[in-house]
């Protein structure tokens, strides 16, 4: 039996306020039909003015720890994947660590845009395998509403706020993270970027995106990445029970599955309800699938994401 990083539990948090496509400001000159057909998005959740990233991440973390049936004090590593931290420093991870009353171990943020959660899992997995951490809390938390230009219909309709978290623990078990592939290519940084500062509690910059080009890169790069990872681990496409993609666009998810030759029924989708929550979208979708009893222990799952950088990657795991 291999020593691996096993998902003990998962939790998600969404702010109270829902904005449907029809609720979007009239001046945007968009329609419910355009947004639904081009992206699959019907609505998004938006944080209230007082809520910071750490508030959302903290709520998701509490649920993940509760579902893991461990105490906060057993966590010795906190990683937050985010592009919308509370401050430039200290990290959102240390703020959440403090709010949880964890006094041991270490905490830091990871910034890989929408691929952040995959990067964070890979880092936590390595610390666990090297026995530098025992129980890692991996959080994806975002308040993208703070970095949207609400006059730009080509970007502001796509995103939402939210947080998701998992607890990874080192165990000798036939389940856990099998392998993660990570990539980046900085030549494409200007396809998707924010033209301003870091902190989400002040005047940050706004998202700029060449959507069509990102779309093209997404389908090609995600397909290759998943195929490479499967091959490295002697796995076949048929072995996959579920794909949990980063939730950017339903058409990207469908086209990637199609190119891989995997049924769309195996692709778990929440973009209709949550829109694109960047690094929070994978743990939020896992949390949704677990609460609906769709994903079960022993299932083979692929997490995959692409985002600004460009960064991309995928994890294969046995839940
Ligand atoms: N409502 C109505 N019309 C719109 C809207 C809108 N909200 N937005 C754009 N349009 C218009 C455009 O102005 C354009 O009009 P024109 O033909 O008169 O010039 C037309 O619709 C087509 O625009 P495109 O940008 O070509 O539309 P496309 O079909 O490519 O869809 C989209 C745009 C949804 C953004 C798509 O390209 C996409 O999803 N791209 C990938 C996004 C992504 O995956 N991002 C990565 C993760 S995010 C991260 O890392 C932070």
CSV table of C-alpha atoms and ligand atoms in Angstrom, one decimal:
chain,number,residue,atom,x,y,z
A,1,UNK,CA,0.0,0.0,0.0
A,2,UNK,CA,1.4,3.4,-1.0
A,3,UNK,CA,1.6,6.4,1.4
A,4,UNK,CA,-0.5,9.1,-0.3
A,5,UNK,CA,-2.5,12.3,0.3
A,6,UNK,CA,-6.1,11.3,1.0
A,7,UNK,CA,-9.1,13.7,0.9
A,8,UNK,CA,-10.5,13.4,4.4
A,9,UNK,CA,-13.3,16.0,3.8
A,10,UNK,CA,-14.5,18.9,1.8
A,11,UNK,CA,-16.5,22.1,2.4
A,12,UNK,CA,-17.9,25.0,0.4
A,13,UNK,CA,-19.2,28.5,1.0
A,14,UNK,CA,-21.2,30.8,-1.2
A,15,UNK,CA,-22.2,34.4,-0.2
A,16,UNK,CA,-25.9,35.0,0.3
A,17,UNK,CA,-26.5,37.4,-2.6
A,18,UNK,CA,-27.5,35.8,-6.0
A,19,UNK,CA,-27.4,37.9,-9.2
A,20,UNK,CA,-29.2,36.1,-12.1
A,21,UNK,CA,-28.4,37.0,-15.7
A,22,UNK,CA,-31.7,39.0,-15.8
A,23,UNK,CA,-30.6,41.0,-12.7
A,24,UNK,CA,-27.5,42.3,-14.5
A,25,UNK,CA,-27.5,46.1,-15.1
A,26,UNK,CA,-29.4,47.0,-18.3
A,27,UNK,CA,-26.6,49.3,-19.4
A,28,UNK,CA,-24.4,46.2,-20.0
A,29,UNK,CA,-26.5,45.5,-23.1
A,30,UNK,CA,-26.4,41.7,-22.6
A,31,UNK,CA,-29.1,39.0,-22.5
A,32,UNK,CA,-29.8,35.9,-20.5
A,33,UNK,CA,-29.8,34.0,-23.7
A,34,UNK,CA,-26.4,35.2,-24.9
A,35,UNK,CA,-24.8,34.4,-21.5
A,36,UNK,CA,-26.5,31.0,-21.2
A,37,UNK,CA,-25.7,29.8,-24.8
A,38,UNK,CA,-22.1,31.1,-24.8
A,39,UNK,CA,-21.1,30.0,-21.3
A,40,UNK,CA,-23.8,28.0,-19.6
A,41,UNK,CA,-24.0,30.6,-16.8
A,42,UNK,CA,-27.4,31.4,-15.3
A,43,UNK,CA,-26.5,33.2,-12.1
A,44,UNK,CA,-23.6,34.0,-9.8
A,45,UNK,CA,-23.1,34.7,-6.0
A,46,UNK,CA,-21.6,38.0,-4.9
A,47,UNK,CA,-19.9,38.8,-1.6
A,48,UNK,CA,-21.3,41.7,0.4
A,49,UNK,CA,-19.1,44.8,0.8
A,50,UNK,CA,-17.9,43.8,4.3
A,51,UNK,CA,-16.9,40.2,3.3
A,52,UNK,CA,-13.2,39.7,2.5
A,53,UNK,CA,-11.6,36.7,0.8
A,54,UNK,CA,-10.5,35.4,4.3
A,55,UNK,CA,-14.2,35.4,5.5
A,56,UNK,CA,-15.3,33.2,2.6
A,57,UNK,CA,-12.3,30.9,2.9
A,58,UNK,CA,-12.7,30.6,6.7
A,59,UNK,CA,-16.4,29.5,6.3
A,60,UNK,CA,-15.4,26.8,3.7
A,61,UNK,CA,-12.4,25.7,5.8
A,62,UNK,CA,-14.6,25.2,8.9
A,63,UNK,CA,-17.0,23.0,6.9
A,64,UNK,CA,-14.1,21.0,5.4
A,65,UNK,CA,-12.6,20.4,8.8
A,66,UNK,CA,-16.0,19.4,10.3
A,67,UNK,CA,-16.6,17.0,7.5
A,68,UNK,CA,-13.1,15.5,8.0
A,69,UNK,CA,-14.0,14.8,11.7
A,70,UNK,CA,-10.8,16.3,13.0
A,71,UNK,CA,-10.0,19.3,15.2
A,72,UNK,CA,-8.6,22.6,13.8
A,73,UNK,CA,-5.5,22.0,15.9
A,74,UNK,CA,-4.6,18.9,13.9
A,75,UNK,CA,-4.1,21.0,10.8
A,76,UNK,CA,-0.4,21.8,10.3
A,77,UNK,CA,-0.4,23.3,6.8
A,78,UNK,CA,-2.8,25.9,5.3
A,79,UNK,CA,-2.6,26.8,1.7
A,80,UNK,CA,-4.9,29.3,0.0
A,81,UNK,CA,-5.1,29.5,-3.7
A,82,UNK,CA,-6.3,32.9,-4.7
A,83,UNK,CA,-5.9,35.9,-7.0
A,84,UNK,CA,-8.0,38.2,-4.8
A,85,UNK,CA,-6.3,38.1,-1.4
A,86,UNK,CA,-7.3,40.4,1.4
A,87,UNK,CA,-4.0,42.2,1.4
A,88,UNK,CA,-0.7,42.2,-0.5
A,89,UNK,CA,0.6,40.7,2.7
A,90,UNK,CA,0.2,39.0,5.0
A,91,UNK,CA,-1.2,36.0,3.2
A,92,UNK,CA,-4.9,35.2,3.3
A,93,UNK,CA,-3.8,31.7,4.5
A,94,UNK,CA,-2.2,33.1,7.7
A,95,UNK,CA,-5.4,35.1,8.4
A,96,UNK,CA,-7.5,32.0,8.1
A,97,UNK,CA,-5.0,30.0,10.1
A,98,UNK,CA,-5.3,32.6,12.9
A,99,UNK,CA,-9.2,32.7,12.7
A,100,UNK,CA,-9.2,28.9,13.0
A,101,UNK,CA,-7.0,29.1,16.2
A,102,UNK,CA,-4.2,27.0,14.6
A,103,UNK,CA,-0.9,27.8,16.3
A,104,UNK,CA,1.4,25.2,14.7
A,105,UNK,CA,2.6,24.5,11.2
A,106,UNK,CA,2.8,27.0,8.4
A,107,UNK,CA,0.5,28.8,6.0
A,108,UNK,CA,0.9,30.6,2.7
A,109,UNK,CA,-0.9,31.7,-0.5
A,110,UNK,CA,-0.5,30.4,-4.0
A,111,UNK,CA,-1.2,32.5,-7.0
A,112,UNK,CA,-1.8,30.6,-10.3
A,113,UNK,CA,-5.1,32.3,-11.3
A,114,UNK,CA,-7.8,29.8,-12.1
A,115,UNK,CA,-5.3,26.9,-11.9
A,116,UNK,CA,-4.5,27.9,-8.3
A,117,UNK,CA,-6.3,25.0,-6.7
A,118,UNK,CA,-4.4,22.4,-8.8
A,119,UNK,CA,-1.1,24.0,-7.9
A,120,UNK,CA,-2.0,24.1,-4.2
A,121,UNK,CA,-3.0,20.4,-4.2
A,122,UNK,CA,0.3,19.5,-5.8
A,123,UNK,CA,2.3,21.5,-3.2
A,124,UNK,CA,0.3,20.1,-0.3
A,125,UNK,CA,0.7,16.6,-1.7
A,126,UNK,CA,4.5,17.0,-1.9
A,127,UNK,CA,4.7,18.3,1.7
A,128,UNK,CA,2.6,15.4,2.9
A,129,UNK,CA,4.6,12.8,1.0
A,130,UNK,CA,7.9,14.3,2.4
A,131,UNK,CA,6.4,14.1,5.9
A,132,UNK,CA,6.7,17.9,6.3
A,133,UNK,CA,3.0,18.1,7.0
A,134,UNK,CA,0.4,15.6,8.2
A,135,UNK,CA,-3.0,17.4,7.7
A,136,UNK,CA,-3.1,20.0,5.0
A,137,UNK,CA,-6.0,22.4,4.6
A,138,UNK,CA,-6.2,23.4,0.9
A,139,UNK,CA,-8.5,26.3,0.2
A,140,UNK,CA,-9.5,28.0,-3.1
A,141,UNK,CA,-11.2,31.3,-2.2
A,142,UNK,CA,-12.0,34.3,-4.5
A,143,UNK,CA,-13.9,37.6,-4.5
A,144,UNK,CA,-13.6,38.2,-8.3
A,145,UNK,CA,-16.5,40.7,-8.0
A,146,UNK,CA,-13.8,43.2,-6.7
A,147,UNK,CA,-11.7,43.0,-9.8
A,148,UNK,CA,-14.4,43.1,-12.4
A,149,UNK,CA,-15.1,46.1,-14.7
A,150,UNK,CA,-18.8,46.2,-14.3
A,151,UNK,CA,-19.0,48.2,-17.6
A,152,UNK,CA,-17.3,45.4,-19.6
A,153,UNK,CA,-20.0,42.9,-20.6
A,154,UNK,CA,-17.3,40.6,-22.1
A,155,UNK,CA,-15.9,39.8,-18.7
A,156,UNK,CA,-18.1,40.9,-15.8
A,157,UNK,CA,-20.9,38.4,-16.7
A,158,UNK,CA,-18.6,35.4,-16.4
A,159,UNK,CA,-17.4,35.5,-12.7
A,160,UNK,CA,-18.7,35.0,-9.2
A,161,UNK,CA,-17.5,34.8,-5.6
A,162,UNK,CA,-17.1,31.8,-3.4
A,163,UNK,CA,-14.7,29.4,-1.5
A,164,UNK,CA,-14.1,25.7,-1.3
A,165,UNK,CA,-11.7,23.7,0.8
A,166,UNK,CA,-10.4,20.2,1.3
A,167,UNK,CA,-8.4,18.5,4.1
A,168,UNK,CA,-5.6,16.3,2.8
A,169,UNK,CA,-4.0,13.8,5.1
A,170,UNK,CA,-1.1,11.4,4.8
A,171,UNK,CA,-2.3,7.8,4.9
A,172,UNK,CA,-1.2,4.3,3.8
A,173,UNK,CA,-4.3,3.7,1.7
A,174,UNK,CA,-5.2,2.6,-1.8
A,175,UNK,CA,-6.8,6.0,-2.3
A,176,UNK,CA,-5.6,9.6,-2.6
A,177,UNK,CA,-3.8,11.8,-5.1
A,178,UNK,CA,-2.3,9.6,-7.8
A,179,UNK,CA,-0.5,12.3,-9.7
A,180,UNK,CA,-0.6,16.0,-10.7
A,181,UNK,CA,0.7,17.6,-13.9
A,182,UNK,CA,1.5,21.3,-13.8
A,183,UNK,CA,2.3,23.7,-16.7
A,184,UNK,CA,2.7,27.3,-17.4
A,185,UNK,CA,3.7,29.4,-20.4
A,186,UNK,CA,4.3,33.1,-19.7
A,187,UNK,CA,4.4,34.0,-23.3
A,188,UNK,CA,0.6,34.1,-23.1
A,189,UNK,CA,0.4,36.4,-20.0
A,190,UNK,CA,-1.5,39.1,-21.9
A,191,UNK,CA,-4.4,36.8,-22.9
A,192,UNK,CA,-5.8,37.0,-19.4
A,193,UNK,CA,-4.5,39.5,-16.7
A,194,UNK,CA,-5.5,42.1,-14.1
A,195,UNK,CA,-4.2,45.6,-14.9
A,196,UNK,CA,-3.7,46.7,-11.3
A,197,UNK,CA,-2.8,45.9,-7.7
A,198,UNK,CA,-3.2,42.7,-5.7
A,199,UNK,CA,-5.4,43.5,-2.7
A,200,UNK,CA,-9.1,42.8,-3.0
A,201,UNK,CA,-10.1,45.2,-0.1
A,202,UNK,CA,-8.9,48.3,-1.9
A,203,UNK,CA,-8.9,49.6,-5.4
A,204,UNK,CA,-7.6,46.7,-7.4
A,205,UNK,CA,-7.2,46.5,-11.2
A,206,UNK,CA,-9.7,44.9,-13.6
A,207,UNK,CA,-9.7,41.7,-15.6
A,208,UNK,CA,-8.7,41.9,-19.2
A,209,UNK,CA,-9.3,38.9,-21.3
A,210,UNK,CA,-9.0,37.8,-24.9
A,211,UNK,CA,-11.7,35.2,-24.5
A,212,UNK,CA,-11.6,33.5,-27.9
A,213,UNK,CA,-7.9,32.8,-27.6
A,214,UNK,CA,-8.1,31.6,-24.0
A,215,UNK,CA,-10.9,29.2,-25.2
A,216,UNK,CA,-8.8,27.7,-27.9
A,217,UNK,CA,-5.8,27.2,-25.6
A,218,UNK,CA,-8.1,25.7,-22.9
A,219,UNK,CA,-9.5,22.9,-25.0
A,220,UNK,CA,-6.1,21.9,-26.5
A,221,UNK,CA,-3.9,22.2,-23.3
A,222,UNK,CA,-6.4,20.5,-21.0
A,223,UNK,CA,-6.9,17.6,-23.3
A,224,UNK,CA,-3.1,17.1,-23.7
A,225,UNK,CA,-2.5,17.5,-20.0
A,226,UNK,CA,-5.1,14.8,-19.0
A,227,UNK,CA,-3.9,12.4,-21.7
A,228,UNK,CA,-0.3,12.8,-20.5
A,229,UNK,CA,-1.2,12.2,-16.8
A,230,UNK,CA,-3.3,9.2,-17.6
A,231,UNK,CA,-0.5,7.6,-19.7
A,232,UNK,CA,2.1,8.3,-17.0
A,233,UNK,CA,0.0,6.3,-14.6
A,234,UNK,CA,-1.1,3.5,-16.9
A,235,UNK,CA,-4.7,4.6,-16.7
A,236,UNK,CA,-7.2,4.5,-19.5
A,237,UNK,CA,-10.0,7.0,-20.2
A,238,UNK,CA,-12.5,4.4,-19.2
A,239,UNK,CA,-11.0,4.3,-15.7
A,240,UNK,CA,-12.2,7.9,-15.1
A,241,UNK,CA,-15.5,8.1,-13.1
A,242,UNK,CA,-15.7,11.9,-13.0
A,243,UNK,CA,-14.0,14.9,-14.4
A,244,UNK,CA,-14.3,18.0,-12.1
A,245,UNK,CA,-13.1,20.8,-14.3
A,246,UNK,CA,-12.4,24.4,-13.4
A,247,UNK,CA,-15.8,26.0,-14.2
A,248,UNK,CA,-15.1,28.7,-16.7
A,249,UNK,CA,-17.4,27.9,-19.6
A,250,UNK,CA,-19.7,24.9,-20.2
A,251,UNK,CA,-18.6,24.8,-23.9
A,252,UNK,CA,-14.9,24.4,-22.9
A,253,UNK,CA,-15.9,21.5,-20.6
A,254,UNK,CA,-18.0,19.8,-23.3
A,255,UNK,CA,-15.4,20.3,-26.0
A,256,UNK,CA,-12.6,19.0,-23.8
A,257,UNK,CA,-14.6,15.9,-22.9
A,258,UNK,CA,-15.5,15.4,-26.6
A,259,UNK,CA,-11.8,15.7,-27.6
A,260,UNK,CA,-10.9,13.2,-24.9
A,261,UNK,CA,-13.6,10.8,-26.0
A,262,UNK,CA,-15.2,10.9,-22.6
A,263,UNK,CA,-19.0,11.1,-22.1
A,264,UNK,CA,-20.3,14.5,-21.0
A,265,UNK,CA,-22.2,12.7,-18.3
A,266,UNK,CA,-19.0,12.2,-16.5
A,267,UNK,CA,-18.2,15.9,-16.4
A,268,UNK,CA,-19.5,17.6,-13.2
A,269,UNK,CA,-20.9,21.1,-13.8
A,270,UNK,CA,-21.7,24.0,-11.5
A,271,UNK,CA,-20.9,26.9,-13.7
A,272,UNK,CA,-24.7,27.4,-14.3
A,273,UNK,CA,-25.2,28.2,-10.6
A,274,UNK,CA,-21.9,29.6,-9.4
A,275,UNK,CA,-20.3,31.1,-12.7
A,276,UNK,CA,-16.5,31.2,-12.8
A,277,UNK,CA,-15.2,31.3,-9.2
A,278,UNK,CA,-11.6,30.9,-10.3
A,279,UNK,CA,-9.5,28.9,-7.8
A,280,UNK,CA,-12.7,28.1,-5.8
A,281,UNK,CA,-14.5,26.4,-8.6
A,282,UNK,CA,-13.1,22.8,-8.3
A,283,UNK,CA,-13.5,22.4,-4.5
A,284,UNK,CA,-17.0,24.0,-4.7
A,285,UNK,CA,-18.0,21.5,-7.4
A,286,UNK,CA,-16.6,18.6,-5.4
A,287,UNK,CA,-18.5,19.8,-2.4
A,288,UNK,CA,-21.7,20.0,-4.5
A,289,UNK,CA,-21.1,16.5,-5.9
A,290,UNK,CA,-20.5,15.1,-2.4
A,291,UNK,CA,-23.6,16.7,-1.0
A,292,UNK,CA,-25.7,15.3,-3.8
A,293,UNK,CA,-24.0,11.9,-3.3
A,294,UNK,CA,-22.8,11.8,-6.9
A,295,UNK,CA,-19.1,11.2,-6.1
A,296,UNK,CA,-18.4,8.1,-3.9
A,297,UNK,CA,-15.4,6.7,-2.1
A,298,UNK,CA,-13.2,4.7,-4.5
A,299,UNK,CA,-14.2,6.8,-7.6
A,300,UNK,CA,-11.4,7.9,-9.9
A,301,UNK,CA,-11.6,11.7,-10.4
A,302,UNK,CA,-9.7,14.1,-12.6
A,303,UNK,CA,-9.4,17.8,-11.5
A,304,UNK,CA,-8.4,20.1,-14.3
A,305,UNK,CA,-7.9,23.8,-14.8
A,306,UNK,CA,-6.5,26.6,-16.9
A,307,UNK,CA,-6.1,30.2,-16.1
A,308,UNK,CA,-4.1,33.4,-16.4
A,309,UNK,CA,-0.4,33.0,-16.9
A,310,UNK,CA,-1.2,30.9,-18.8
A,311,UNK,CA,-1.1,28.3,-16.1
A,312,UNK,CA,-2.8,24.9,-16.4
A,313,UNK,CA,-2.7,21.4,-14.8
A,314,UNK,CA,-4.6,18.3,-13.7
A,315,UNK,CA,-4.7,16.0,-10.8
A,316,UNK,CA,-5.8,12.4,-10.9
A,317,UNK,CA,-7.0,10.9,-7.7
A,318,UNK,CA,-8.9,8.0,-6.2
A,319,UNK,CA,-11.4,9.6,-3.8
B,1,LIG,N1,-23.5,39.9,-24.0
B,1,LIG,C1,-23.8,40.1,-25.3
B,1,LIG,N2,-22.9,40.1,-26.2
B,1,LIG,C2,-21.6,40.0,-25.8
B,1,LIG,C3,-21.2,39.8,-24.5
B,1,LIG,C4,-22.3,39.7,-23.5
B,1,LIG,N3,-22.1,39.6,-22.2
B,1,LIG,N4,-19.9,39.7,-24.4
B,1,LIG,C5,-19.4,39.8,-25.7
B,1,LIG,N5,-20.4,40.0,-26.5
B,1,LIG,C6,-20.4,40.1,-27.9
B,1,LIG,C7,-19.0,40.6,-28.4
B,1,LIG,O1,-19.0,42.0,-28.3
B,1,LIG,C8,-19.0,40.1,-29.9
B,1,LIG,O2,-19.8,41.0,-30.6
B,1,LIG,P1,-19.3,41.4,-32.2
B,1,LIG,O3,-19.4,40.1,-32.9
B,1,LIG,O4,-20.4,42.4,-32.6
B,1,LIG,O5,-18.0,42.0,-32.0
B,1,LIG,C9,-19.8,38.8,-29.8
B,1,LIG,O6,-20.6,38.9,-28.6
B,1,LIG,C10,-18.9,37.6,-29.8
B,1,LIG,O7,-17.9,37.8,-28.8
B,1,LIG,P2,-16.8,36.8,-28.6
B,1,LIG,O8,-15.8,37.2,-27.5
B,1,LIG,O9,-16.2,36.4,-29.9
B,1,LIG,O10,-17.7,35.5,-28.0
B,1,LIG,P3,-17.3,34.0,-27.7
B,1,LIG,O11,-18.2,33.1,-28.3
B,1,LIG,O12,-15.8,33.8,-27.9
B,1,LIG,O13,-17.6,34.0,-26.1
B,1,LIG,C11,-16.4,34.0,-24.0
B,1,LIG,C12,-16.9,34.8,-25.2
B,1,LIG,C13,-17.7,33.4,-23.3
B,1,LIG,C14,-15.7,34.9,-23.1
B,1,LIG,C15,-15.6,32.8,-24.4
B,1,LIG,O14,-14.6,33.2,-25.4
B,1,LIG,C16,-14.8,32.1,-23.3
B,1,LIG,O15,-15.5,31.5,-22.4
B,1,LIG,N6,-13.5,32.2,-23.2
B,1,LIG,C17,-12.7,31.5,-22.2
B,1,LIG,C18,-12.8,32.2,-20.9
B,1,LIG,C19,-11.9,31.4,-19.9
B,1,LIG,O16,-11.9,30.2,-20.0
B,1,LIG,N7,-11.2,32.0,-19.1
B,1,LIG,C20,-10.2,31.3,-18.3
B,1,LIG,C21,-10.4,31.2,-17.0
B,1,LIG,S1,-10.5,32.7,-16.2
B,1,LIG,C22,-9.1,33.1,-15.2
B,1,LIG,O17,-8.1,32.5,-15.3
B,1,LIG,C23,-9.2,34.3,-14.4
